Amino acid sequence: EVQLVESGGGLVQPGGSLRLSCIASGFTFDDYAMSWVRQVPGKGLEWISGITWNGQATYYAESMKGRFTVSRDNPKNTLYLQMNSLKSDDAAVYYCAKVKYASTRLPMDYWGQGTQVTVSS
């Protein structure tokens, strides 16, 4: 059974930083690309970042470039998202997602339960 468990969310002030983690199990982690998506209540899922199976290529939505960094530790089956210079617009539930293939951003076929990020002073 595929399981993705996110952690690291919380309350942060504007301009602050958070590091999200996602521990994967139930599949061969280093066979697949991974992505991060987020959702604001009442809105659809927004893709924000992706990384290939070996971490050699990373992808970002335009508004995240220069602020967010995705990485992975394959021996630990863990995906990370370092988020800096957070803005109020970044407040959302963040999900990690398994991608169906090794070197693409889409499609995603499994999601975790999410971790809440709140940006407020």
JSON list of C-alpha atoms in Angstrom, two decimals:
[
{"chain": "A", "resi": 1, "resn": "GLU", "atom": "CA", "xyz": [0.00, 0.00, 0.00]},
{"chain": "A", "resi": 2, "resn": "VAL", "atom": "CA", "xyz": [1.38, 3.38, -1.00]},
{"chain": "A", "resi": 3, "resn": "GLN", "atom": "CA", "xyz": [1.64, 5.78, 1.91]},
{"chain": "A", "resi": 4, "resn": "LEU", "atom": "CA", "xyz": [2.84, 9.38, 1.91]},
{"chain": "A", "resi": 5, "resn": "VAL", "atom": "CA", "xyz": [3.06, 11.15, 5.24]},
{"chain": "A", "resi": 6, "resn": "GLU", "atom": "CA", "xyz": [3.79, 14.87, 5.33]},
{"chain": "A", "resi": 7, "resn": "SER", "atom": "CA", "xyz": [5.03, 16.85, 8.30]},
{"chain": "A", "resi": 8, "resn": "GLY", "atom": "CA", "xyz": [6.61, 20.18, 9.10]},
{"chain": "A", "resi": 9, "resn": "GLY", "atom": "CA", "xyz": [3.70, 22.51, 8.60]},
{"chain": "A", "resi": 10, "resn": "GLY", "atom": "CA", "xyz": [2.71, 25.10, 11.14]},
{"chain": "A", "resi": 11, "resn": "LEU", "atom": "CA", "xyz": [2.32, 28.80, 11.85]},
{"chain": "A", "resi": 12, "resn": "VAL", "atom": "CA", "xyz": [4.99, 31.12, 10.52]},
{"chain": "A", "resi": 13, "resn": "GLN", "atom": "CA", "xyz": [5.25, 34.88, 10.21]},
{"chain": "A", "resi": 14, "resn": "PRO", "atom": "CA", "xyz": [5.42, 36.55, 6.79]},
{"chain": "A", "resi": 15, "resn": "GLY", "atom": "CA", "xyz": [9.00, 36.37, 5.57]},
{"chain": "A", "resi": 16, "resn": "GLY", "atom": "CA", "xyz": [9.69, 33.28, 7.60]},
{"chain": "A", "resi": 17, "resn": "SER", "atom": "CA", "xyz": [10.68, 29.77, 6.56]},
{"chain": "A", "resi": 18, "resn": "LEU", "atom": "CA", "xyz": [9.43, 26.22, 6.93]},
{"chain": "A", "resi": 19, "resn": "ARG", "atom": "CA", "xyz": [10.74, 22.86, 5.81]},
{"chain": "A", "resi": 20, "resn": "LEU", "atom": "CA", "xyz": [8.19, 20.24, 4.88]},
{"chain": "A", "resi": 21, "resn": "SER", "atom": "CA", "xyz": [8.99, 16.55, 4.81]},
{"chain": "A", "resi": 22, "resn": "CYS", "atom": "CA", "xyz": [7.22, 13.61, 3.23]},
{"chain": "A", "resi": 23, "resn": "ILE", "atom": "CA", "xyz": [8.07, 10.04, 4.13]},
{"chain": "A", "resi": 24, "resn": "ALA", "atom": "CA", "xyz": [7.09, 7.52, 1.49]},
{"chain": "A", "resi": 25, "resn": "SER", "atom": "CA", "xyz": [6.42, 3.80, 1.81]},
{"chain": "A", "resi": 26, "resn": "GLY", "atom": "CA", "xyz": [4.77, 0.99, -0.10]},
{"chain": "A", "resi": 27, "resn": "PHE", "atom": "CA", "xyz": [6.63, 1.56, -3.37]},
{"chain": "A", "resi": 28, "resn": "THR", "atom": "CA", "xyz": [10.18, 1.86, -4.65]},
{"chain": "A", "resi": 29, "resn": "PHE", "atom": "CA", "xyz": [10.76, 5.52, -3.90]},
{"chain": "A", "resi": 30, "resn": "ASP", "atom": "CA", "xyz": [13.72, 6.07, -6.21]},
{"chain": "A", "resi": 31, "resn": "ASP", "atom": "CA", "xyz": [11.83, 4.70, -9.21]},
{"chain": "A", "resi": 32, "resn": "TYR", "atom": "CA", "xyz": [9.50, 7.68, -9.35]},
{"chain": "A", "resi": 33, "resn": "ALA", "atom": "CA", "xyz": [9.42, 11.42, -9.62]},
{"chain": "A", "resi": 34, "resn": "MET", "atom": "CA", "xyz": [7.65, 13.28, -6.85]},
{"chain": "A", "resi": 35, "resn": "SER", "atom": "CA", "xyz": [5.72, 16.51, -6.63]},
{"chain": "A", "resi": 36, "resn": "TRP", "atom": "CA", "xyz": [4.35, 18.97, -4.12]},
{"chain": "A", "resi": 37, "resn": "VAL", "atom": "CA", "xyz": [0.91, 20.48, -4.52]},
{"chain": "A", "resi": 38, "resn": "ARG", "atom": "CA", "xyz": [-1.16, 22.74, -2.29]},
{"chain": "A", "resi": 39, "resn": "GLN", "atom": "CA", "xyz": [-4.77, 23.64, -1.79]},
{"chain": "A", "resi": 40, "resn": "VAL", "atom": "CA", "xyz": [-6.45, 26.68, -0.35]},
{"chain": "A", "resi": 41, "resn": "PRO", "atom": "CA", "xyz": [-9.94, 26.05, 1.06]},
{"chain": "A", "resi": 42, "resn": "GLY", "atom": "CA", "xyz": [-12.52, 26.51, -1.67]},
{"chain": "A", "resi": 43, "resn": "LYS", "atom": "CA", "xyz": [-9.94, 26.33, -4.46]},
{"chain": "A", "resi": 44, "resn": "GLY", "atom": "CA", "xyz": [-8.47, 23.55, -6.54]},
{"chain": "A", "resi": 45, "resn": "LEU", "atom": "CA", "xyz": [-5.13, 21.85, -6.21]},
{"chain": "A", "resi": 46, "resn": "GLU", "atom": "CA", "xyz": [-2.17, 23.94, -7.30]},
{"chain": "A", "resi": 47, "resn": "TRP", "atom": "CA", "xyz": [0.99, 22.16, -8.48]},
{"chain": "A", "resi": 48, "resn": "ILE", "atom": "CA", "xyz": [4.01, 23.92, -7.02]},
{"chain": "A", "resi": 49, "resn": "SER", "atom": "CA", "xyz": [7.12, 21.80, -7.44]},
{"chain": "A", "resi": 50, "resn": "GLY", "atom": "CA", "xyz": [8.48, 18.53, -8.78]},
{"chain": "A", "resi": 51, "resn": "ILE", "atom": "CA", "xyz": [11.66, 16.49, -8.76]},
{"chain": "A", "resi": 52, "resn": "THR", "atom": "CA", "xyz": [12.83, 13.59, -10.89]},
{"chain": "A", "resi": 53, "resn": "TRP", "atom": "CA", "xyz": [13.63, 10.16, -9.49]},
{"chain": "A", "resi": 54, "resn": "ASN", "atom": "CA", "xyz": [17.30, 10.94, -8.98]},
{"chain": "A", "resi": 55, "resn": "GLY", "atom": "CA", "xyz": [16.93, 14.55, -7.96]},
{"chain": "A", "resi": 56, "resn": "GLN", "atom": "CA", "xyz": [18.88, 15.79, -10.95]},
{"chain": "A", "resi": 57, "resn": "ALA", "atom": "CA", "xyz": [16.04, 17.89, -12.30]},
{"chain": "A", "resi": 58, "resn": "THR", "atom": "CA", "xyz": [13.67, 20.08, -10.33]},
{"chain": "A", "resi": 59, "resn": "TYR", "atom": "CA", "xyz": [10.68, 22.10, -11.44]},
{"chain": "A", "resi": 60, "resn": "TYR", "atom": "CA", "xyz": [8.77, 24.99, -9.89]},
{"chain": "A", "resi": 61, "resn": "ALA", "atom": "CA", "xyz": [5.66, 27.00, -10.51]},
{"chain": "A", "resi": 62, "resn": "GLU", "atom": "CA", "xyz": [6.60, 30.53, -11.44]},
{"chain": "A", "resi": 63, "resn": "SER", "atom": "CA", "xyz": [5.56, 32.13, -8.15]},
{"chain": "A", "resi": 64, "resn": "MET", "atom": "CA", "xyz": [7.75, 29.72, -6.17]},
{"chain": "A", "resi": 65, "resn": "LYS", "atom": "CA", "xyz": [10.98, 30.11, -8.09]},
{"chain": "A", "resi": 66, "resn": "GLY", "atom": "CA", "xyz": [13.72, 31.50, -5.91]},
{"chain": "A", "resi": 67, "resn": "ARG", "atom": "CA", "xyz": [11.75, 30.95, -2.70]},
{"chain": "A", "resi": 68, "resn": "PHE", "atom": "CA", "xyz": [11.06, 27.19, -2.59]},
{"chain": "A", "resi": 69, "resn": "THR", "atom": "CA", "xyz": [13.54, 24.36, -2.97]},
{"chain": "A", "resi": 70, "resn": "VAL", "atom": "CA", "xyz": [12.53, 20.74, -3.49]},
{"chain": "A", "resi": 71, "resn": "SER", "atom": "CA", "xyz": [14.91, 17.91, -2.69]},
{"chain": "A", "resi": 72, "resn": "ARG", "atom": "CA", "xyz": [14.87, 14.22, -1.89]},
{"chain": "A", "resi": 73, "resn": "ASP", "atom": "CA", "xyz": [16.86, 11.69, 0.08]},
{"chain": "A", "resi": 74, "resn": "ASN", "atom": "CA", "xyz": [16.30, 8.37, -1.64]},
{"chain": "A", "resi": 75, "resn": "PRO", "atom": "CA", "xyz": [17.94, 6.13, 0.98]},
{"chain": "A", "resi": 76, "resn": "LYS", "atom": "CA", "xyz": [15.57, 7.68, 3.54]},
{"chain": "A", "resi": 77, "resn": "ASN", "atom": "CA", "xyz": [12.52, 7.56, 1.23]},
{"chain": "A", "resi": 78, "resn": "THR", "atom": "CA", "xyz": [11.95, 11.20, 2.04]},
{"chain": "A", "resi": 79, "resn": "LEU", "atom": "CA", "xyz": [10.93, 14.23, 0.00]},
{"chain": "A", "resi": 80, "resn": "TYR", "atom": "CA", "xyz": [11.50, 17.77, 1.23]},
{"chain": "A", "resi": 81, "resn": "LEU", "atom": "CA", "xyz": [10.27, 21.25, 0.45]},
{"chain": "A", "resi": 82, "resn": "GLN", "atom": "CA", "xyz": [12.21, 24.17, 1.87]},
{"chain": "A", "resi": 83, "resn": "MET", "atom": "CA", "xyz": [10.04, 27.27, 1.81]},
{"chain": "A", "resi": 84, "resn": "ASN", "atom": "CA", "xyz": [11.59, 30.68, 2.39]},
{"chain": "A", "resi": 85, "resn": "SER", "atom": "CA", "xyz": [10.23, 34.24, 2.27]},
{"chain": "A", "resi": 86, "resn": "LEU", "atom": "CA", "xyz": [6.74, 32.97, 2.95]},
{"chain": "A", "resi": 87, "resn": "LYS", "atom": "CA", "xyz": [3.81, 35.18, 2.11]},
{"chain": "A", "resi": 88, "resn": "SER", "atom": "CA", "xyz": [0.22, 35.19, 3.28]},
{"chain": "A", "resi": 89, "resn": "ASP", "atom": "CA", "xyz": [-0.74, 33.79, -0.14]},
{"chain": "A", "resi": 90, "resn": "ASP", "atom": "CA", "xyz": [1.33, 30.68, 0.62]},
{"chain": "A", "resi": 91, "resn": "ALA", "atom": "CA", "xyz": [-1.06, 29.63, 3.38]},
{"chain": "A", "resi": 92, "resn": "ALA", "atom": "CA", "xyz": [-2.60, 26.32, 2.33]},
{"chain": "A", "resi": 93, "resn": "VAL", "atom": "CA", "xyz": [-2.62, 22.60, 2.93]},
{"chain": "A", "resi": 94, "resn": "TYR", "atom": "CA", "xyz": [0.49, 21.15, 1.33]},
{"chain": "A", "resi": 95, "resn": "TYR", "atom": "CA", "xyz": [0.50, 17.65, -0.11]},
{"chain": "A", "resi": 96, "resn": "CYS", "atom": "CA", "xyz": [3.27, 15.51, -1.46]},
{"chain": "A", "resi": 97, "resn": "ALA", "atom": "CA", "xyz": [2.36, 13.34, -4.40]},
{"chain": "A", "resi": 98, "resn": "LYS", "atom": "CA", "xyz": [3.87, 10.38, -6.17]},
{"chain": "A", "resi": 99, "resn": "VAL", "atom": "CA", "xyz": [4.24, 10.87, -9.90]},
{"chain": "A", "resi": 100, "resn": "LYS", "atom": "CA", "xyz": [3.38, 7.99, -12.20]},
{"chain": "A", "resi": 101, "resn": "TYR", "atom": "CA", "xyz": [6.73, 8.11, -14.00]},
{"chain": "A", "resi": 102, "resn": "ALA", "atom": "CA", "xyz": [10.39, 8.65, -13.19]},
{"chain": "A", "resi": 103, "resn": "SER", "atom": "CA", "xyz": [11.18, 11.92, -14.90]},
{"chain": "A", "resi": 104, "resn": "THR", "atom": "CA", "xyz": [7.99, 13.88, -15.41]},
{"chain": "A", "resi": 105, "resn": "ARG", "atom": "CA", "xyz": [5.98, 16.26, -13.24]},
{"chain": "A", "resi": 106, "resn": "LEU", "atom": "CA", "xyz": [2.66, 14.69, -14.09]},
{"chain": "A", "resi": 107, "resn": "PRO", "atom": "CA", "xyz": [0.49, 12.74, -13.79]},
{"chain": "A", "resi": 108, "resn": "MET", "atom": "CA", "xyz": [0.29, 12.16, -10.05]},
{"chain": "A", "resi": 109, "resn": "ASP", "atom": "CA", "xyz": [-1.32, 8.98, -8.81]},
{"chain": "A", "resi": 110, "resn": "TYR", "atom": "CA", "xyz": [-1.06, 9.09, -4.99]},
{"chain": "A", "resi": 111, "resn": "TRP", "atom": "CA", "xyz": [-1.27, 11.91, -2.46]},
{"chain": "A", "resi": 112, "resn": "GLY", "atom": "CA", "xyz": [-0.58, 12.21, 1.24]},
{"chain": "A", "resi": 113, "resn": "GLN", "atom": "CA", "xyz": [-2.96, 13.53, 3.86]},
{"chain": "A", "resi": 114, "resn": "GLY", "atom": "CA", "xyz": [-1.44, 17.00, 3.81]},
{"chain": "A", "resi": 115, "resn": "THR", "atom": "CA", "xyz": [0.13, 19.39, 6.28]},
{"chain": "A", "resi": 116, "resn": "GLN", "atom": "CA", "xyz": [-1.26, 22.83, 7.08]},
{"chain": "A", "resi": 117, "resn": "VAL", "atom": "CA", "xyz": [0.86, 25.92, 6.55]},
{"chain": "A", "resi": 118, "resn": "THR", "atom": "CA", "xyz": [-0.41, 29.16, 8.06]},
{"chain": "A", "resi": 119, "resn": "VAL", "atom": "CA", "xyz": [1.34, 32.45, 7.36]},
{"chain": "A", "resi": 120, "resn": "SER", "atom": "CA", "xyz": [0.29, 35.19, 9.70]},
{"chain": "A", "resi": 121, "resn": "SER", "atom": "CA", "xyz": [1.74, 37.85, 11.95]}
]
